[in-house]
PDB file of C-alpha atoms in Angstrom:
ATOM      1  CA  MET A  23     -53.107 -22.503  10.596  1.00 49.00           C
ATOM      2  CA  ALA A  24     -55.605 -23.992   8.163  1.00 52.00           C
ATOM      3  CA  GLY A  25     -55.152 -22.983   4.514  1.00 53.00           C
ATOM      4  CA  ALA A  26     -51.539 -21.543   4.975  1.00 53.00           C
ATOM      5  CA  ALA A  27     -49.010 -22.749   2.517  1.00 53.00           C
ATOM      6  CA  SER A  28     -45.630 -23.709   4.125  1.00 50.00           C
ATOM      7  CA  ALA A  29     -42.469 -22.220   2.134  1.00 48.00           C
ATOM      8  CA  PRO A  30     -40.503 -24.912   0.448  1.00 51.00           C
ATOM      9  CA  TYR A  31     -37.214 -23.627   2.338  1.00 45.00           C
ATOM     10  CA  PRO A  32     -36.693 -22.012   5.483  1.00 47.00           C
ATOM     11  CA  THR A  33     -36.225 -18.082   5.285  1.00 47.00           C
ATOM     12  CA  LEU A  34     -32.859 -17.285   6.589  1.00 45.00           C
ATOM     13  CA  PRO A  35     -31.955 -13.957   8.023  1.00 47.00           C
ATOM     14  CA  PRO A  36     -30.243 -11.710   5.794  1.00 45.00           C
ATOM     15  CA  ASP A  37     -26.297 -11.851   6.169  1.00 53.00           C
ATOM     16  CA  LEU A  38     -25.228  -8.596   7.609  1.00 48.00           C
ATOM     17  CA  THR A  39     -21.426  -9.208   7.763  1.00 56.00           C
ATOM     18  CA  PRO A  40     -19.170  -6.947   5.780  1.00 64.00           C
ATOM     19  CA  THR A  41     -18.416  -7.889   2.291  1.00 88.00           C
ATOM     20  CA  ARG A  42     -14.674  -7.065   2.770  1.00 89.00           C
ATOM     21  CA  ILE A  43     -12.456  -7.835   5.626  1.00 90.00           C
ATOM     22  CA  GLY A  44      -8.717  -7.373   5.910  1.00 91.00           C
ATOM     23  CA  TRP A  45      -5.860  -6.887   8.076  1.00 90.00           C
ATOM     24  CA  ASP A  46      -2.645  -4.993   7.937  1.00 89.00           C
ATOM     25  CA  ALA A  47       0.693  -6.804   9.124  1.00 87.00           C
ATOM     26  CA  SER A  48       0.704  -4.770  12.471  1.00 87.00           C
ATOM     27  CA  THR A  49      -2.299  -6.651  13.678  1.00 88.00           C
ATOM     28  CA  LEU A  50      -0.850  -9.958  12.891  1.00 88.00           C
ATOM     29  CA  ASP A  51       1.551 -11.892  15.175  1.00 87.00           C
ATOM     30  CA  PRO A  52       4.986 -10.755  14.168  1.00 84.00           C
ATOM     31  CA  LEU A  53       6.495 -14.176  14.678  1.00 85.00           C
ATOM     32  CA  GLN A  54       3.962 -16.314  12.612  1.00 92.00           C
ATOM     33  CA  PRO A  55       2.005 -13.853  10.310  1.00 93.00           C
ATOM     34  CA  VAL A  56       1.506 -16.329   7.616  1.00 94.00           C
ATOM     35  CA  ALA A  57      -0.113 -18.983  10.067  1.00 95.00           C
ATOM     36  CA  GLN A  58      -2.413 -16.356  11.789  1.00 95.00           C
ATOM     37  CA  ALA A  59      -3.414 -14.878   8.533  1.00 95.00           C
ATOM     38  CA  ARG A  60      -4.295 -18.491   7.272  1.00 95.00           C
ATOM     39  CA  ARG A  61      -6.326 -19.239  10.379  1.00 95.00           C
ATOM     40  CA  ARG A  62      -8.147 -15.816  10.419  1.00 95.00           C
ATOM     41  CA  SER A  63      -9.384 -16.202   6.743  1.00 96.00           C
ATOM     42  CA  ARG A  64     -10.638 -19.659   7.314  1.00 95.00           C
ATOM     43  CA  ALA A  65     -12.579 -18.758  10.261  1.00 94.00           C
ATOM     44  CA  TRP A  66     -14.120 -15.697   8.591  1.00 93.00           C
ATOM     45  CA  VAL A  67     -15.090 -17.493   5.203  1.00 93.00           C
ATOM     46  CA  GLN A  68     -16.635 -20.234   7.303  1.00 92.00           C
ATOM     47  CA  THR A  69     -18.240 -18.304  10.228  1.00 90.00           C
ATOM     48  CA  HIS A  70     -19.353 -15.316   8.588  1.00 89.00           C
ATOM     49  CA  TRP A  71     -19.795 -15.957   4.876  1.00 90.00           C
ATOM     50  CA  ARG A  72     -20.746 -19.541   5.312  1.00 90.00           C
ATOM     51  CA  ILE A  73     -18.409 -20.747   2.410  1.00 91.00           C
ATOM     52  CA  PRO A  74     -18.497 -24.452   1.824  1.00 92.00           C
ATOM     53  CA  CYS A  75     -15.624 -26.443   3.225  1.00 93.00           C
ATOM     54  CA  ASP A  76     -14.071 -27.307   0.013  1.00 94.00           C
ATOM     55  CA  ILE A  77     -13.656 -23.788  -1.108  1.00 95.00           C
ATOM     56  CA  ALA A  78     -12.759 -22.558   2.412  1.00 95.00           C
ATOM     57  CA  GLU A  79      -9.977 -24.978   2.370  1.00 96.00           C
ATOM     58  CA  SER A  80      -8.727 -23.805  -0.981  1.00 97.00           C
ATOM     59  CA  VAL A  81      -8.965 -20.234   0.149  1.00 97.00           C
ATOM     60  CA  GLU A  82      -6.855 -21.069   3.250  1.00 97.00           C
ATOM     61  CA  LEU A  83      -4.256 -22.639   1.065  1.00 96.00           C
ATOM     62  CA  ALA A  84      -4.177 -19.686  -1.336  1.00 97.00           C
ATOM     63  CA  VAL A  85      -3.863 -17.271   1.567  1.00 97.00           C
ATOM     64  CA  SER A  86      -1.089 -19.458   2.825  1.00 96.00           C
ATOM     65  CA  GLU A  87       0.854 -19.369  -0.406  1.00 95.00           C
ATOM     66  CA  LEU A  88       0.424 -15.841  -1.282  1.00 96.00           C
ATOM     67  CA  CYS A  89       1.271 -14.550   2.168  1.00 96.00           C
ATOM     68  CA  THR A  90       4.485 -16.740   2.286  1.00 94.00           C
ATOM     69  CA  ASN A  91       5.526 -15.344  -0.998  1.00 94.00           C
ATOM     70  CA  ALA A  92       4.957 -11.937   0.362  1.00 94.00           C
ATOM     71  CA  VAL A  93       7.157 -12.548   3.291  1.00 93.00           C
ATOM     72  CA  ARG A  94       9.879 -14.606   1.432  1.00 91.00           C
ATOM     73  CA  HIS A  95      10.123 -12.590  -1.814  1.00 90.00           C
ATOM     74  CA  GLY A  96       8.052  -9.283  -1.268  1.00 92.00           C
ATOM     75  CA  GLY A  97       9.951  -7.535   1.561  1.00 92.00           C
ATOM     76  CA  GLY A  98       7.333  -8.846   4.226  1.00 92.00           C
ATOM     77  CA  LEU A  99       3.701  -9.100   4.452  1.00 93.00           C
ATOM     78  CA  ALA A 100       1.994  -5.618   4.441  1.00 94.00           C
ATOM     79  CA  GLY A 101      -1.793  -6.687   4.216  1.00 95.00           C
ATOM     80  CA  LEU A 102      -4.232  -9.317   3.577  1.00 97.00           C
ATOM     81  CA  GLU A 103      -7.986  -8.634   2.448  1.00 96.00           C
ATOM     82  CA  LEU A 104     -10.841 -10.934   1.691  1.00 97.00           C
ATOM     83  CA  LEU A 105     -13.559  -9.486  -0.579  1.00 95.00           C
ATOM     84  CA  ARG A 106     -16.716 -11.183  -1.356  1.00 93.00           C
ATOM     85  CA  VAL A 107     -18.669 -10.028  -4.296  1.00 88.00           C
ATOM     86  CA  SER A 108     -22.533 -10.711  -4.552  1.00 83.00           C
ATOM     87  CA  PRO A 109     -23.965 -12.203  -7.788  1.00 82.00           C
ATOM     88  CA  SER A 110     -24.929  -9.560 -10.513  1.00 79.00           C
ATOM     89  CA  ARG A 111     -25.801  -9.394 -14.096  1.00 83.00           C
ATOM     90  CA  TYR A 112     -22.188  -9.060 -14.612  1.00 82.00           C
ATOM     91  CA  GLY A 113     -20.922 -12.415 -12.988  1.00 82.00           C
ATOM     92  CA  PRO A 114     -21.527 -14.996 -10.470  1.00 85.00           C
ATOM     93  CA  SER A 115     -20.735 -14.564  -6.597  1.00 88.00           C
ATOM     94  CA  SER A 116     -16.839 -14.676  -6.113  1.00 92.00           C
ATOM     95  CA  LEU A 117     -14.303 -14.195  -3.432  1.00 95.00           C
ATOM     96  CA  ARG A 118     -11.060 -12.384  -4.072  1.00 96.00           C
ATOM     97  CA  VAL A 119      -7.938 -12.737  -1.789  1.00 97.00           C
ATOM     98  CA  LEU A 120      -5.728  -9.571  -1.918  1.00 97.00           C
ATOM     99  CA  VAL A 121      -2.118 -10.021  -0.505  1.00 97.00           C
ATOM    100  CA  THR A 122      -0.142  -6.817  -0.139  1.00 96.00           C
ATOM    101  CA  ASP A 123       3.963  -6.811  -0.046  1.00 96.00           C
ATOM    102  CA  HIS A 124       6.632  -4.037  -0.094  1.00 95.00           C
ATOM    103  CA  ARG A 125       8.349  -5.161  -3.170  1.00 95.00           C
ATOM    104  CA  PRO A 126       6.529  -3.660  -6.388  1.00 95.00           C
ATOM    105  CA  ASP A 127       9.852  -4.112  -8.339  1.00 94.00           C
ATOM    106  CA  ARG A 128       9.626  -7.987  -7.911  1.00 93.00           C
ATOM    107  CA  PRO A 129       6.636  -9.467 -10.101  1.00 92.00           C
ATOM    108  CA  PRO A 130       5.523 -12.879  -9.004  1.00 91.00           C
ATOM    109  CA  ARG A 131       7.006 -15.623 -11.051  1.00 84.00           C
ATOM    110  CA  THR A 132       5.467 -18.879 -12.126  1.00 78.00           C
ATOM    111  CA  THR A 133       8.829 -20.584 -13.226  1.00 73.00           C
ATOM    112  CA  PRO A 134       8.666 -24.344 -12.858  1.00 69.00           C
ATOM    113  CA  PRO A 135      10.186 -25.870  -9.771  1.00 63.00           C
ATOM    114  CA  ALA A 136      13.458 -27.787 -10.042  1.00 67.00           C
ATOM    115  CA  GLY A 137      11.661 -31.166  -9.908  1.00 70.00           C
ATOM    116  CA  PRO A 138       8.651 -32.511  -8.245  1.00 69.00           C
ATOM    117  CA  LEU A 139      10.227 -32.976  -4.979  1.00 71.00           C
ATOM    118  CA  SER A 140      11.485 -29.372  -4.932  1.00 70.00           C
ATOM    119  CA  GLU A 141      10.261 -27.559  -1.669  1.00 70.00           C
ATOM    120  CA  HIS A 142      10.117 -24.246  -3.559  1.00 71.00           C
ATOM    121  CA  GLY A 143       8.313 -23.042  -6.786  1.00 70.00           C
ATOM    122  CA  HIS A 144       4.806 -24.644  -6.499  1.00 77.00           C
ATOM    123  CA  GLY A 145       2.970 -21.876  -4.797  1.00 86.00           C
ATOM    124  CA  LEU A 146       1.626 -19.952  -7.866  1.00 91.00           C
ATOM    125  CA  THR A 147       1.087 -23.046  -9.709  1.00 88.00           C
ATOM    126  CA  LEU A 148      -0.997 -24.183  -6.954  1.00 90.00           C
ATOM    127  CA  VAL A 149      -2.845 -20.983  -6.668  1.00 94.00           C
ATOM    128  CA  CYS A 150      -3.507 -21.092 -10.356  1.00 92.00           C
ATOM    129  CA  ALA A 151      -4.920 -24.553 -10.222  1.00 93.00           C
ATOM    130  CA  LEU A 152      -7.215 -23.753  -7.259  1.00 94.00           C
ATOM    131  CA  THR A 153      -8.742 -20.435  -8.421  1.00 96.00           C
ATOM    132  CA  LEU A 154     -10.554 -18.970 -11.360  1.00 95.00           C
ATOM    133  CA  SER A 155      -7.669 -16.534 -11.999  1.00 95.00           C
ATOM    134  CA  TRP A 156      -4.926 -14.738 -10.512  1.00 96.00           C
ATOM    135  CA  GLY A 157      -2.909 -11.675 -11.100  1.00 96.00           C
ATOM    136  CA  TRP A 158      -0.820  -8.725  -9.611  1.00 96.00           C
ATOM    137  CA  HIS A 159      -0.550  -4.973  -9.939  1.00 96.00           C
ATOM    138  CA  THR A 160       1.452  -1.934  -8.185  1.00 95.00           C
ATOM    139  CA  LEU A 161      -0.177   0.122  -5.428  1.00 93.00           C
ATOM    140  CA  GLY A 162       1.915   3.335  -5.942  1.00 87.00           C
ATOM    141  CA  THR A 163       5.599   3.378  -5.648  1.00 89.00           C
ATOM    142  CA  ASP A 164       6.111   1.236  -2.670  1.00 93.00           C
ATOM    143  CA  GLN A 165       3.746  -2.007  -2.657  1.00 95.00           C
ATOM    144  CA  LYS A 166       2.216  -4.547  -4.975  1.00 96.00           C
ATOM    145  CA  GLN A 167      -0.777  -6.459  -4.560  1.00 97.00           C
ATOM    146  CA  VAL A 168      -1.056 -10.274  -5.633  1.00 97.00           C
ATOM    147  CA  TRP A 169      -4.719 -11.511  -5.867  1.00 97.00           C
ATOM    148  CA  CYS A 170      -6.737 -14.586  -6.735  1.00 98.00           C
ATOM    149  CA  LYS A 171     -10.419 -15.247  -7.295  1.00 96.00           C
ATOM    150  CA  PHE A 172     -12.744 -18.019  -6.268  1.00 96.00           C
ATOM    151  CA  ALA A 173     -16.184 -18.880  -7.463  1.00 93.00           C
ATOM    152  CA  VAL A 174     -18.412 -19.167  -4.593  1.00 91.00           C
ATOM    153  CA  PRO A 175     -22.282 -19.988  -4.014  1.00 82.00           C
ATOM    154  CA  GLY A 176     -24.718 -17.665  -3.328  1.00 67.00           C
ATOM    155  CA  PRO A 177     -25.187 -15.795   0.077  1.00 56.00           C
ATOM    156  CA  TYR A 178     -26.860 -18.614   2.254  1.00 49.00           C
ATOM    157  CA  VAL A 179     -24.791 -21.709   2.197  1.00 51.00           C
ATOM    158  CA  ALA A 180     -23.988 -23.760   5.111  1.00 51.00           C
ATOM    159  CA  GLY A 181     -20.449 -24.102   6.115  1.00 52.00           C
ATOM    160  CA  CYS A 182     -18.448 -27.195   7.721  1.00 62.00           C
TER     161      CYS A 182
END
């Protein structure tokens, strides 16, 4: 086509995947809920949201730590949600991991582990180091939700 200017970047189709995905514990393998939650989360953020590998790995690790805490200290994993937030005038694009458990009376603790070789006590410290922020709140009288937030690039980034 003579005289037609080519676009500097290829036009990508709109990403029509949901901006929120989640699983309740009943849909996860009852014998391996943490491993399955971790695998599903990594697959979703890479395949559907096209999150870069380094961030996808950090999301997978945070999901693993928060779900493990829910199983060990929170009376069992109740649910996992991933929330992708588009950029706006209020902030950049982000991804939140929300893990729900059954013990609202047991707030998450960030007490230091007994030592550097201790097998316990590093989870929330690791989540804090990987994410922009984290926190928790109660959901009614029978659940709490622990969350963390990641900065992610805009909507059309190639995955791994």
